[in-house]
Amino acid sequence: MINQLPFEMTAPPGARLLQSPSVSWRVVLAVTLVMGIVIALCVGAADSASAQTLEPVQVYATYGSADTGPNGPVSILDTAGAGIQRVYFWATGGSEEGATGPVCTQEGGGDALCGISFTLSVTGGYQMVGFLPNLDFDKSDAHLPFRMMLASTGKLVGNAFDLGVATPEIRYLGELRLRANGANDDSQIVVTGDAIGADLSMRNITQEAIIVPEPAAPLMLGAGVLCLLLSVSTRRRHSLSELRAR
Amino acid sequence: MIELQMPALASKEREEPGRARTARDAMKRIAAFPFALGLAFVMGLAGSATAANFFGLGIASSDVENVGIQGLNALGDRVVGSAVSSNTGEQSPFTYDEDAQLLQDISFLQPAGATVLQATARGQQSNPNGSVRWTVGHITEGAAAARSVFVAPQGAGPSAFLPKFPGASSVMTSIGIGGNGNVIGRFTFLGVSEYFFHDRASATFTILPFMDAEAIDARGKRVVGRWRLNPANLIDQAMIWEAENGTTPLGALATGGSSHAFGISASGRIVVGTSESPNLQAPLREAFRWHPDLGMHALEPIVGGASRESVALASSNANSVVGSYVDNGEKKAFIWTPVVGRMDMKEYLATRHGLFFKLLGWELTEASHISADGTIIGGRGINPNGDEDSWIADLTEEDVAELRFDPLGPNDYRILLECGDTPIRELYFGLIQPQSMPFDGFFDFGGCADGSISGGDLYCTGAGGIGPTVAPTSFVTPADGDDAGPKRGDTIYVHLVGSGGPQGQTLCEPGDEVALLAEFLIQEPVPQLIFNAREGVVGLEDQGGPLPESSIRLIGQPDGTETRVFIRPAVGDLTGTRYSVSMSSEIPIAKFSFGLTLPPNANAISFGNCNEDLGGGRRACADGLELGSSINFETVRTIGPSSILGTEGLRTDSIYVYLEGNQGGPGAQPGINLPDQQVLLGYFMFDGSPPPGFGAVPTAHFEQIQNLDQAWGAGVSDWEDTFMGNVQSISLYSSAGYGGGEDPDLDLDGIENVDDRCPYVPSAGNLDGGTLEQPFAPVVEEGWADGIGNECQCGDAISSNTVISPDIDQLRDALNSPEVAFSMSPEARAKCNAIGPVMGIIDPATELPIDCNLNDVFALLKGRLGTGPLIQNPGDFPVCPDAMTP
């Protein structure tokens, strides 16, 4: 039904990998493995328990224009003067082909998405300045364009439909352009919405933050101090041992 | 249609040969044309919020004569025809403009370049969104035999003549036009006369198989008339023709007899005409109505016993038919509705709509046109000047007065009156005493205490509690215990005379505050308020004209919940002994009781075929065959008529009914109804000879129902009595055999479900002006009707009646933004759901129905491409679940 989330550690092309210098790779790996197991169990349980119930649709962002899969929220500089930054949006309802009737009919099945409606809600210092929708989202000859709107609340809303033959592939939605002013470390962009499933039922989009800021200077400073203290402590333990040995 | 005979006229063109009429000339003529009736028409046509009105089209102008109405559009806001100028003798087409309240020459609609001898307009219809108004007519050129049909598409280009068909020398006349521009008419070519149908989209002619083609529906799809069934014995019969389905013979009232269809409703569903009948000696004929479910049936006799010789000429979309009948050799106009039966038109307008004075001096010889919603009627007659004229009756519902019965205490009440559009001079009403009150029990109405010499009436000398606008000449007639004709023995009758208003003679004026009429004390509590209707008249308006029953609404309790119980003859019942009972309420109801009185000369009565004797006068039902589908038949009980009911203060002449529901009701209980929807409760029958005439039917009542709680016996749980507020009983008087029937009208818009194109959304006019546009299926074009009414056409977010791209964009924006959704009307938002499910709940965050989703927009978009789920094949019509699902 739904892809098991990959837990690759490599950064998408063009992106800067977030790594705290104070956390060892073993800790990261251990935490990742535990989370992976938990999520895998959850996903498996969900799969077996709800063969007829479609999972929520996931919308995620990437740094580059190539789909590198949903790797959690992408981090964007939240500093003034960083200029316009670009992120790329994707949607997936899963990878399962329909086993019943044709997709986008009431007899359809599988994970294909026939349409999508999403809302990007921004908080903090981010400012959305544009969205370039995927002009080929609708694979029919009609090439129905997105219907986008910047709501008065600062939310960017839009909907799109595939009037052709939808397939359970990852769907490219478009390119979001935004800038930041660095004023607020709580900046983030959260996605909500719903999508039309292959059987024309409505499927929810998982509500989650898909863009978050890179760690700010104080946090970086704190992490550096912590690293320094660890380093001093290690050296000190080494010194005591050496003294005892003497 | 019956042709209006117009004298040949001399035109300017004839006076000035060779001068071609141009549009500019025509406009100049408009300015000088003496048809303006100005203030003669103080009332508009459809859409007016004021009371009913009647006026002649020609009487107010001395400059025109022979004003002949030829067409009335479905909305009822445009009348067309022809009239003769008294000055020039020229016959020209006219329209009555509702907004300008003028009769206007529309010669400018004729194509330029013709030398017009005389002209007439025969029909006018608008396309569904009103952007194009089609007018059809014909002109006679220099030679009287040279006639041509013109079509004026106002809003979509210049006027043009139809091509000559089938040859260049054809003489062509028009008959009517549809909202899509299709035309019917007649041609004569090489000595042969036939009728034609001109399809505007394909610009093709079809020769119609009619002996006479008479009318085309507002959609421009169905044509009616008569065809020669049997050339050998000259039998002709009514018939429908449509391009898609060919011909549909309608038969005749008398087996093998002749019939002739003259009119068709705007929707195309109802056909009317005249037919040989078993009730008349051939060749006399009587009016018929043809309904797709009921077939052809005769209209019941005119109330009052006039001849059945008659012809029906036009029908509304629902249940109003108009025409003419013969009364002692005189031709007169009639109207038929299921509520009043068939009445002389003049009497109907005078007594039911208070138009008595406006009809003085008029003879209405024919009613030939009616709007889709039945509120605008047109016809011919003789005006008070003795001239032939055309008339319009506007029956747009007035703001009615309200008479309230306001309790101050168990035995103390106030009677309040609030005027509607009409000042009220006098008022007659009755107060039914409770069963438990002796007929000589104590009451005091307004301190009226002076007995009259003759009848024991109590005159109101101003000594007590009558209101400031009530004159002391008012009087009260106490109950005497004996029924006498329409007068009930258990009722106190009140006759109030006004003393207020500018002339010092009215009880209330429009716009006044609620007027106190009188205080009322009575020994036993809760009397019931009724009108002492004398032939439908409940009082007098300020000029002394009669106030019809429909002009006043009785309200038992202020601000009470409204529940209505309807009794009407059952379908197929020709004896007047089987009736249906249905009800509607603003609230969900789990259990319900009511009483049914026996009509005069009835011996026994049973409800729901419940004849299992439980003893004590109680009965149960063996099945639910005679009950509504929402009734749990195992719980139904009836009791009475029985003398033992008197001991509980109940009526001994009634059968009482107890019902429980089996469908989702209030809370977790099963209920018998859904709020604001009319449901069938069941049928009752009585034996005995049929009541005389139409009108003596049983009535429902609700007096002392609570006393029956302990009487139903085992198996029926008692429940706590709940005050139901304003519970009314409404009896409808026409036998279903005459086309009435018990079909519910769930949205209470006056159009029975079977005829209603929006059975769950109140609609005006029952119009179906379009469908989902399919650009790649050219057979589905603007104005095509899909059987779904304008008010519930799913996806029609901008209310253009046809679902086009801007509608879908609007819905997409509404789903994106609550601000956009809020900007739409509630009616437009309600049309979002295209494929269900139907939830019937509004999302308070957006005011959109919660079943308005992205998949509905997807379905509309796919439907435009001619694919599912809304459309199975290109060219199919969509089905709107919200429109057809309760």
Short mmCIF file of N, CA and C in Angstrom, two decimals, chain B residues 125-128 132 134 177-183 197-201 216-221 781-784:
data_model
loop_
_atom_site.label_atom_id
_atom_site.label_comp_id
_atom_site.label_asym_id
_atom_site.label_seq_id
_atom_site.Cartn_x
_atom_site.Cartn_y
_atom_site.Cartn_z
N GLN B 125 -39.42 33.41 -25.78
CA GLN B 125 -38.84 32.63 -24.68
C GLN B 125 -37.39 33.07 -24.54
N SER B 126 -36.89 32.95 -23.33
CA SER B 126 -35.49 33.25 -23.10
C SER B 126 -34.73 31.95 -22.91
N ASN B 127 -33.44 32.01 -23.25
CA ASN B 127 -32.61 30.85 -22.97
C ASN B 127 -32.39 30.77 -21.46
N PRO B 128 -31.82 29.67 -20.95
CA PRO B 128 -31.82 29.44 -19.50
C PRO B 128 -31.17 30.55 -18.69
N VAL B 132 -30.23 35.48 -23.93
CA VAL B 132 -30.84 35.61 -25.26
C VAL B 132 -32.35 35.50 -25.10
N TRP B 134 -35.54 35.10 -27.33
CA TRP B 134 -35.99 34.79 -28.68
C TRP B 134 -37.41 35.27 -28.88
N ILE B 177 -42.11 29.51 -30.31
CA ILE B 177 -40.65 29.39 -30.27
C ILE B 177 -40.23 28.85 -28.91
N GLY B 178 -39.14 28.10 -28.90
CA GLY B 178 -38.60 27.59 -27.65
C GLY B 178 -37.44 28.43 -27.17
N GLY B 179 -36.99 28.15 -25.95
CA GLY B 179 -35.88 28.89 -25.38
C GLY B 179 -34.56 28.64 -26.08
N ASN B 180 -34.52 27.66 -26.95
CA ASN B 180 -33.30 27.39 -27.73
C ASN B 180 -33.40 27.94 -29.15
N GLY B 181 -34.46 28.67 -29.43
CA GLY B 181 -34.62 29.28 -30.74
C GLY B 181 -35.29 28.40 -31.77
N ASN B 182 -35.67 27.19 -31.38
CA ASN B 182 -36.40 26.35 -32.34
C ASN B 182 -37.81 26.91 -32.56
N VAL B 183 -38.28 26.81 -33.79
CA VAL B 183 -39.53 27.46 -34.17
C VAL B 183 -40.48 26.43 -34.78
N PHE B 197 -41.04 22.38 -38.32
CA PHE B 197 -40.23 22.56 -37.12
C PHE B 197 -38.85 22.98 -37.61
N HIS B 198 -38.39 24.13 -37.16
CA HIS B 198 -37.07 24.61 -37.57
C HIS B 198 -36.10 24.48 -36.40
N ASP B 199 -35.09 23.63 -36.60
CA ASP B 199 -34.07 23.41 -35.58
C ASP B 199 -32.97 24.45 -35.78
N ARG B 200 -32.81 25.31 -34.82
CA ARG B 200 -31.89 26.42 -35.00
C ARG B 200 -30.44 25.94 -35.07
N ALA B 201 -30.08 24.98 -34.21
CA ALA B 201 -28.68 24.56 -34.15
C ALA B 201 -28.21 24.00 -35.49
N ILE B 216 -45.45 24.69 -28.74
CA ILE B 216 -44.14 24.10 -28.48
C ILE B 216 -43.77 24.44 -27.05
N ASP B 217 -43.10 23.52 -26.37
CA ASP B 217 -42.75 23.78 -24.98
C ASP B 217 -41.62 24.80 -24.89
N ALA B 218 -41.37 25.27 -23.66
CA ALA B 218 -40.38 26.34 -23.48
C ALA B 218 -38.96 25.87 -23.77
N ARG B 219 -38.76 24.57 -23.75
CA ARG B 219 -37.43 24.06 -24.06
C ARG B 219 -37.19 24.02 -25.56
N GLY B 220 -38.28 24.09 -26.32
CA GLY B 220 -38.17 24.01 -27.77
C GLY B 220 -37.98 22.61 -28.28
N LYS B 221 -38.50 21.64 -27.54
CA LYS B 221 -38.28 20.24 -27.93
C LYS B 221 -39.57 19.51 -28.31
N GLU B 781 -25.89 21.07 -25.58
CA GLU B 781 -25.58 22.48 -25.77
C GLU B 781 -26.35 23.30 -24.76
N GLU B 782 -26.08 24.54 -24.80
CA GLU B 782 -26.72 25.44 -23.86
C GLU B 782 -28.24 25.35 -23.98
N GLY B 783 -28.86 25.26 -22.86
CA GLY B 783 -30.31 25.25 -22.85
C GLY B 783 -30.93 23.88 -22.87
N TRP B 784 -30.11 22.82 -23.02
CA TRP B 784 -30.70 21.49 -23.03
C TRP B 784 -31.12 21.11 -21.62
#
